[in-house]
Amino acid sequence: ASADDEDVMTDNAIAPEGVEDVDDVEMNEGDLDTRTFDLTDDDLRTIAESGWVTYDEEHSGKPDVDAATNYYDGKYGPTRSAIAYADSQLGMFFYFPPKELWVRIAEETELYRLQNIPAMTISRREKLQARQAKDPRVSVPNVEDIEADLNKFKPIQAHEIVH
């Protein structure tokens, strides 16, 4: 045993709570089937030749299973709707996700927009004030008017995200 192993053994010398006298547990001869651990290389070769199936690199691609008998014999191939989008990678990207995903994205986008209206109001007012500093003819509405204007937008719909 190496010094590291001895350190681990020393660290584990104190049994955890609930585990008592682990070394005192009696084992019967029948508890362990040691026959499989005493096999020589010749024994293993004999077992392999007598019927064991080996699954190594050479054989793993050839599973020993019966061939299927109930093959699908209906129509196959891409659907007409999939073919319609097949010329565009972006179209295929938008074709496969479920509609529920787009509805959820629309809902979360709308929620994000609503949560950011106060920040957008302040930003818009500051930009207008900066323009007014350069050109006094620019009028700057009050915060309530800007916020009301931002709240006029209709909620974002799922089809607007997809298109």
XYZ file of C-alpha atoms in Angstrom:
163
model
C 0.000 0.000 0.000
C 1.224 3.443 -0.869
C 1.502 6.315 1.565
C -1.651 7.887 0.066
C -3.607 4.673 0.646
C -2.412 4.537 4.230
C -3.544 8.142 4.764
C -6.995 7.280 3.435
C -7.155 4.202 5.650
C -6.157 6.320 8.648
C -8.831 8.906 7.773
C -11.432 6.150 7.562
C -10.374 4.453 10.793
C -13.251 6.086 12.640
C -16.510 4.477 11.556
C -19.322 6.821 10.602
C -22.279 7.127 12.932
C -24.570 4.107 12.690
C -21.839 1.793 11.424
C -20.403 -0.243 14.236
C -17.980 -3.127 14.288
C -17.736 -3.504 10.518
C -14.699 -5.743 10.918
C -16.623 -8.064 13.239
C -19.263 -9.017 10.639
C -19.014 -12.737 10.046
C -18.999 -14.052 6.507
C -19.926 -17.546 5.517
C -18.087 -19.424 2.795
C -21.298 -19.431 0.743
C -21.577 -15.649 0.740
C -19.067 -15.204 -2.066
C -18.956 -17.135 -5.302
C -15.202 -17.062 -5.747
C -15.172 -19.553 -8.625
C -15.456 -16.759 -11.200
C -12.500 -14.931 -9.722
C -10.196 -17.941 -9.882
C -10.399 -18.434 -13.675
C -7.191 -18.704 -15.634
C -6.707 -17.386 -19.143
C -7.241 -20.918 -20.510
C -10.532 -21.177 -18.585
C -11.697 -17.875 -20.033
C -10.747 -18.947 -23.589
C -12.719 -22.182 -23.135
C -15.769 -20.266 -21.935
C -15.479 -17.821 -24.851
C -15.266 -20.675 -27.389
C -18.143 -22.580 -25.821
C -20.829 -20.010 -26.314
C -20.155 -16.667 -24.736
C -20.885 -13.771 -27.063
C -18.105 -11.225 -27.049
C -18.962 -7.575 -27.501
C -15.689 -5.965 -28.417
C -14.951 -3.460 -31.189
C -15.039 -6.106 -33.902
C -18.405 -7.573 -32.890
C -20.385 -4.723 -31.350
C -21.709 -3.569 -34.721
C -23.313 -6.951 -35.329
C -25.898 -7.474 -32.607
C -27.273 -10.981 -32.315
C -30.976 -10.149 -32.612
C -33.740 -11.477 -34.802
C -34.655 -9.408 -37.832
C -37.784 -7.292 -37.590
C -40.817 -8.718 -39.346
C -43.341 -5.916 -39.000
C -41.828 -3.223 -41.196
C -43.776 -0.024 -41.806
C -45.219 -0.165 -45.305
C -47.199 3.094 -45.400
C -46.386 6.386 -47.083
C -43.038 7.864 -46.169
C -40.952 10.904 -46.932
C -41.127 14.563 -45.988
C -44.514 16.222 -45.637
C -45.625 18.877 -48.112
C -45.304 21.540 -45.430
C -41.706 20.499 -44.695
C -40.857 20.552 -48.412
C -42.204 24.099 -48.631
C -39.525 25.230 -46.170
C -36.750 22.911 -47.380
C -35.024 25.512 -49.567
C -34.294 27.770 -46.619
C -32.229 26.799 -43.605
C -33.886 29.574 -41.657
C -37.279 28.312 -42.788
C -36.439 24.823 -41.540
C -35.288 26.311 -38.249
C -38.677 27.966 -37.751
C -40.613 24.931 -39.038
C -39.579 22.374 -36.427
C -40.074 24.051 -33.022
C -43.601 23.537 -31.645
C -46.116 26.366 -31.800
C -46.294 26.394 -28.002
C -42.663 27.537 -27.970
C -43.472 30.568 -30.121
C -46.467 31.416 -27.926
C -44.237 31.246 -24.846
C -41.545 33.370 -26.505
C -44.194 35.969 -27.417
C -45.533 36.024 -23.849
C -42.067 36.409 -22.333
C -41.106 39.075 -24.884
C -44.239 41.057 -24.034
C -43.570 40.684 -20.305
C -39.985 41.892 -20.813
C -41.216 44.892 -22.825
C -43.755 45.830 -20.143
C -41.180 45.506 -17.369
C -38.813 47.821 -19.233
C -41.272 50.622 -20.017
C -40.068 52.765 -17.064
C -36.438 52.460 -18.185
C -37.367 53.111 -21.834
C -39.365 56.178 -20.740
C -36.388 57.672 -18.920
C -34.037 56.860 -21.796
C -36.358 58.385 -24.395
C -36.822 61.554 -22.299
C -33.039 61.933 -21.790
C -32.437 61.597 -25.546
C -35.105 64.191 -26.296
C -33.618 66.537 -23.687
C -30.176 66.117 -25.277
C -31.679 66.979 -28.687
C -33.477 69.953 -27.128
C -30.163 71.220 -25.718
C -28.816 71.348 -29.291
C -32.059 72.588 -30.870
C -34.434 74.533 -28.597
C -37.337 73.963 -31.033
C -37.516 70.246 -30.003
C -40.273 69.727 -27.462
C -39.870 67.218 -24.661
C -43.082 65.609 -23.396
C -43.456 64.818 -19.721
C -42.745 61.319 -18.362
C -46.426 60.352 -18.128
C -47.033 61.141 -21.815
C -44.006 59.129 -22.934
C -45.042 56.197 -20.751
C -48.619 56.350 -22.071
C -47.258 56.355 -25.619
C -45.137 53.252 -24.906
C -48.142 51.489 -23.354
C -50.187 51.976 -26.554
C -48.342 49.159 -28.330
C -50.391 46.034 -28.919
C -49.121 42.851 -27.256
C -46.606 40.881 -29.293
C -48.178 37.848 -30.988
C -46.465 34.515 -31.680
C -46.827 34.861 -35.457
C -44.993 38.207 -35.295
C -41.945 36.495 -33.818
C -41.917 33.753 -36.434
C -42.349 36.152 -39.359
